[in-house]
């Protein structure tokens, strides 16, 4: 299966490390995994250390990410993605729109992480 791990959080804490562990485990299980991470985030460096494939991505206007969703949909179609696995609630609008714009219509899997009531 071809899986896109989506985590655009700029931080490197539990949520981002969970995305890293998910990518590692899915790849070890025989799936093809491509992780899309923030251009400003620290996750990309960790993925590179582990030898995991990643694509830096910039999500322009987060409330309604139409242009970014079209770019992500093009990546989904080009790479033959079957499943989008996301971890951060703020990435959900982007993932849903990208699915809508994609010719492939990949399944969306959202692993909800704990919600903090205060800023990190």
PDB file of C-alpha atoms in Angstrom:
ATOM      1  CA  UNK A   1       0.000   0.000   0.000  1.00  0.00           C
ATOM      2  CA  UNK A   2       1.225   3.538  -0.743  1.00  0.00           C
ATOM      3  CA  UNK A   3       0.712   5.749   2.326  1.00  0.00           C
ATOM      4  CA  UNK A   4       1.238   9.462   2.747  1.00  0.00           C
ATOM      5  CA  UNK A   5       2.017  10.497   6.323  1.00  0.00           C
ATOM      6  CA  UNK A   6       0.956  14.139   6.705  1.00  0.00           C
ATOM      7  CA  UNK A   7       2.352  16.193   9.589  1.00  0.00           C
ATOM      8  CA  UNK A   8       2.839  19.913   8.971  1.00  0.00           C
ATOM      9  CA  UNK A   9       3.400  20.854  12.595  1.00  0.00           C
ATOM     10  CA  UNK A  10       6.561  22.971  12.935  1.00  0.00           C
ATOM     11  CA  UNK A  11       7.421  21.480  16.327  1.00  0.00           C
ATOM     12  CA  UNK A  12       9.203  18.291  17.303  1.00  0.00           C
ATOM     13  CA  UNK A  13       7.358  16.750  20.212  1.00  0.00           C
ATOM     14  CA  UNK A  14       5.083  13.809  20.857  1.00  0.00           C
ATOM     15  CA  UNK A  15       2.768  14.328  17.902  1.00  0.00           C
ATOM     16  CA  UNK A  16       5.594  14.695  15.392  1.00  0.00           C
ATOM     17  CA  UNK A  17       7.568  11.805  16.844  1.00  0.00           C
ATOM     18  CA  UNK A  18       4.422   9.656  16.638  1.00  0.00           C
ATOM     19  CA  UNK A  19       4.225  10.492  12.913  1.00  0.00           C
ATOM     20  CA  UNK A  20       7.878   9.456  12.594  1.00  0.00           C
ATOM     21  CA  UNK A  21       7.258   6.165  14.425  1.00  0.00           C
ATOM     22  CA  UNK A  22       4.176   5.505  12.275  1.00  0.00           C
ATOM     23  CA  UNK A  23       6.164   6.025   9.081  1.00  0.00           C
ATOM     24  CA  UNK A  24       8.921   3.734  10.336  1.00  0.00           C
ATOM     25  CA  UNK A  25       6.484   0.983  11.402  1.00  0.00           C
ATOM     26  CA  UNK A  26       4.455   1.124   8.191  1.00  0.00           C
ATOM     27  CA  UNK A  27       7.599   0.919   6.085  1.00  0.00           C
ATOM     28  CA  UNK A  28       8.879  -2.014   8.168  1.00  0.00           C
ATOM     29  CA  UNK A  29       5.537  -3.751   7.530  1.00  0.00           C
ATOM     30  CA  UNK A  30       6.143  -3.515   3.789  1.00  0.00           C
ATOM     31  CA  UNK A  31       4.154  -0.416   2.879  1.00  0.00           C
ATOM     32  CA  UNK A  32       5.561   2.399   0.758  1.00  0.00           C
ATOM     33  CA  UNK A  33       5.561   5.559   2.886  1.00  0.00           C
ATOM     34  CA  UNK A  34       6.031   9.177   1.882  1.00  0.00           C
ATOM     35  CA  UNK A  35       5.951  11.768   4.670  1.00  0.00           C
ATOM     36  CA  UNK A  36       4.867  15.311   3.875  1.00  0.00           C
ATOM     37  CA  UNK A  37       6.189  17.702   6.510  1.00  0.00           C
ATOM     38  CA  UNK A  38       6.491  21.439   7.038  1.00  0.00           C
ATOM     39  CA  UNK A  39       9.270  23.336   5.301  1.00  0.00           C
ATOM     40  CA  UNK A  40       9.762  25.204   8.593  1.00  0.00           C
ATOM     41  CA  UNK A  41       9.461  22.127  10.815  1.00  0.00           C
ATOM     42  CA  UNK A  42      12.112  20.020  12.496  1.00  0.00           C
ATOM     43  CA  UNK A  43      10.518  16.673  11.618  1.00  0.00           C
ATOM     44  CA  UNK A  44      12.203  16.531   8.211  1.00  0.00           C
ATOM     45  CA  UNK A  45      15.669  16.298   9.763  1.00  0.00           C
ATOM     46  CA  UNK A  46      14.570  13.401  11.978  1.00  0.00           C
ATOM     47  CA  UNK A  47      13.060  11.601   8.990  1.00  0.00           C
ATOM     48  CA  UNK A  48      16.319  12.004   7.066  1.00  0.00           C
ATOM     49  CA  UNK A  49      18.278  10.584  10.024  1.00  0.00           C
ATOM     50  CA  UNK A  50      16.053   7.490   9.875  1.00  0.00           C
ATOM     51  CA  UNK A  51      16.412   7.163   6.097  1.00  0.00           C
ATOM     52  CA  UNK A  52      12.706   7.851   5.544  1.00  0.00           C
ATOM     53  CA  UNK A  53      11.504   9.684   2.436  1.00  0.00           C
ATOM     54  CA  UNK A  54       9.971  13.104   3.011  1.00  0.00           C
ATOM     55  CA  UNK A  55       8.683  16.027   0.988  1.00  0.00           C
ATOM     56  CA  UNK A  56       8.846  19.559   2.410  1.00  0.00           C
ATOM     57  CA  UNK A  57       5.517  21.349   2.039  1.00  0.00           C
ATOM     58  CA  UNK A  58       4.279  24.856   2.719  1.00  0.00           C
ATOM     59  CA  UNK A  59       0.620  25.258   3.619  1.00  0.00           C
ATOM     60  CA  UNK A  60      -0.149  28.862   2.714  1.00  0.00           C
ATOM     61  CA  UNK A  61      -3.365  30.166   4.249  1.00  0.00           C
ATOM     62  CA  UNK A  62      -4.341  27.536   6.803  1.00  0.00           C
ATOM     63  CA  UNK A  63      -8.083  28.341   7.319  1.00  0.00           C
ATOM     64  CA  UNK A  64      -8.925  27.597   3.667  1.00  0.00           C
ATOM     65  CA  UNK A  65      -5.867  26.049   1.987  1.00  0.00           C
ATOM     66  CA  UNK A  66      -7.153  25.809  -1.596  1.00  0.00           C
ATOM     67  CA  UNK A  67      -3.870  26.308  -3.450  1.00  0.00           C
ATOM     68  CA  UNK A  68      -1.941  24.077  -1.059  1.00  0.00           C
ATOM     69  CA  UNK A  69      -4.652  21.408  -1.397  1.00  0.00           C
ATOM     70  CA  UNK A  70      -4.303  21.456  -5.186  1.00  0.00           C
ATOM     71  CA  UNK A  71      -0.522  21.029  -4.859  1.00  0.00           C
ATOM     72  CA  UNK A  72      -0.983  18.169  -2.389  1.00  0.00           C
ATOM     73  CA  UNK A  73      -3.585  16.549  -4.677  1.00  0.00           C
ATOM     74  CA  UNK A  74      -1.095  16.683  -7.563  1.00  0.00           C
ATOM     75  CA  UNK A  75       1.503  14.973  -5.347  1.00  0.00           C
ATOM     76  CA  UNK A  76      -1.055  12.321  -4.338  1.00  0.00           C
ATOM     77  CA  UNK A  77      -1.883  11.593  -7.977  1.00  0.00           C
ATOM     78  CA  UNK A  78       1.755  11.615  -9.117  1.00  0.00           C
ATOM     79  CA  UNK A  79       2.884   9.258  -6.321  1.00  0.00           C
ATOM     80  CA  UNK A  80      -0.139   6.936  -6.483  1.00  0.00           C
ATOM     81  CA  UNK A  81      -1.103   7.511  -2.841  1.00  0.00           C
ATOM     82  CA  UNK A  82      -3.865   5.232  -1.523  1.00  0.00           C
ATOM     83  CA  UNK A  83      -4.087   6.438   2.103  1.00  0.00           C
ATOM     84  CA  UNK A  84      -3.436   9.789   3.781  1.00  0.00           C
ATOM     85  CA  UNK A  85      -2.610   9.327   7.466  1.00  0.00           C
ATOM     86  CA  UNK A  86      -2.638  12.590   9.397  1.00  0.00           C
ATOM     87  CA  UNK A  87      -1.963  13.402  13.014  1.00  0.00           C
ATOM     88  CA  UNK A  88      -2.594  17.122  13.544  1.00  0.00           C
ATOM     89  CA  UNK A  89      -6.137  18.507  13.543  1.00  0.00           C
ATOM     90  CA  UNK A  90      -4.950  21.662  11.789  1.00  0.00           C
ATOM     91  CA  UNK A  91      -3.984  19.516   8.776  1.00  0.00           C
ATOM     92  CA  UNK A  92      -7.498  18.074   8.403  1.00  0.00           C
ATOM     93  CA  UNK A  93      -8.939  20.820   6.118  1.00  0.00           C
ATOM     94  CA  UNK A  94      -5.916  20.507   3.826  1.00  0.00           C
ATOM     95  CA  UNK A  95      -6.162  16.707   3.678  1.00  0.00           C
ATOM     96  CA  UNK A  96      -9.923  16.754   3.028  1.00  0.00           C
ATOM     97  CA  UNK A  97      -9.601  19.299   0.220  1.00  0.00           C
ATOM     98  CA  UNK A  98      -6.642  17.447  -1.310  1.00  0.00           C
ATOM     99  CA  UNK A  99      -8.714  14.254  -1.339  1.00  0.00           C
ATOM    100  CA  UNK A 100     -11.535  16.150  -3.036  1.00  0.00           C
ATOM    101  CA  UNK A 101      -9.199  17.565  -5.705  1.00  0.00           C
ATOM    102  CA  UNK A 102      -7.293  14.304  -6.262  1.00  0.00           C
ATOM    103  CA  UNK A 103      -8.171  11.916  -9.070  1.00  0.00           C
ATOM    104  CA  UNK A 104      -7.232   8.973  -6.815  1.00  0.00           C
ATOM    105  CA  UNK A 105      -9.559   9.785  -3.859  1.00  0.00           C
ATOM    106  CA  UNK A 106      -7.309   8.240  -1.180  1.00  0.00           C
ATOM    107  CA  UNK A 107      -8.726   7.125   2.155  1.00  0.00           C
ATOM    108  CA  UNK A 108      -8.213   9.582   5.026  1.00  0.00           C
ATOM    109  CA  UNK A 109      -7.087   8.230   8.393  1.00  0.00           C
ATOM    110  CA  UNK A 110      -6.889  10.758  11.221  1.00  0.00           C
ATOM    111  CA  UNK A 111      -5.125   9.620  14.390  1.00  0.00           C
ATOM    112  CA  UNK A 112      -6.311  12.119  16.962  1.00  0.00           C
ATOM    113  CA  UNK A 113      -3.606  13.101  19.382  1.00  0.00           C
ATOM    114  CA  UNK A 114      -4.225  14.586  22.797  1.00  0.00           C
ATOM    115  CA  UNK A 115      -5.582  18.123  22.695  1.00  0.00           C
ATOM    116  CA  UNK A 116      -3.796  20.706  24.799  1.00  0.00           C
ATOM    117  CA  UNK A 117      -5.814  23.486  26.385  1.00  0.00           C
ATOM    118  CA  UNK A 118      -2.806  25.806  26.353  1.00  0.00           C
ATOM    119  CA  UNK A 119      -0.020  26.689  23.943  1.00  0.00           C
ATOM    120  CA  UNK A 120       3.059  24.478  23.961  1.00  0.00           C
TER     121      UNK A 120
END
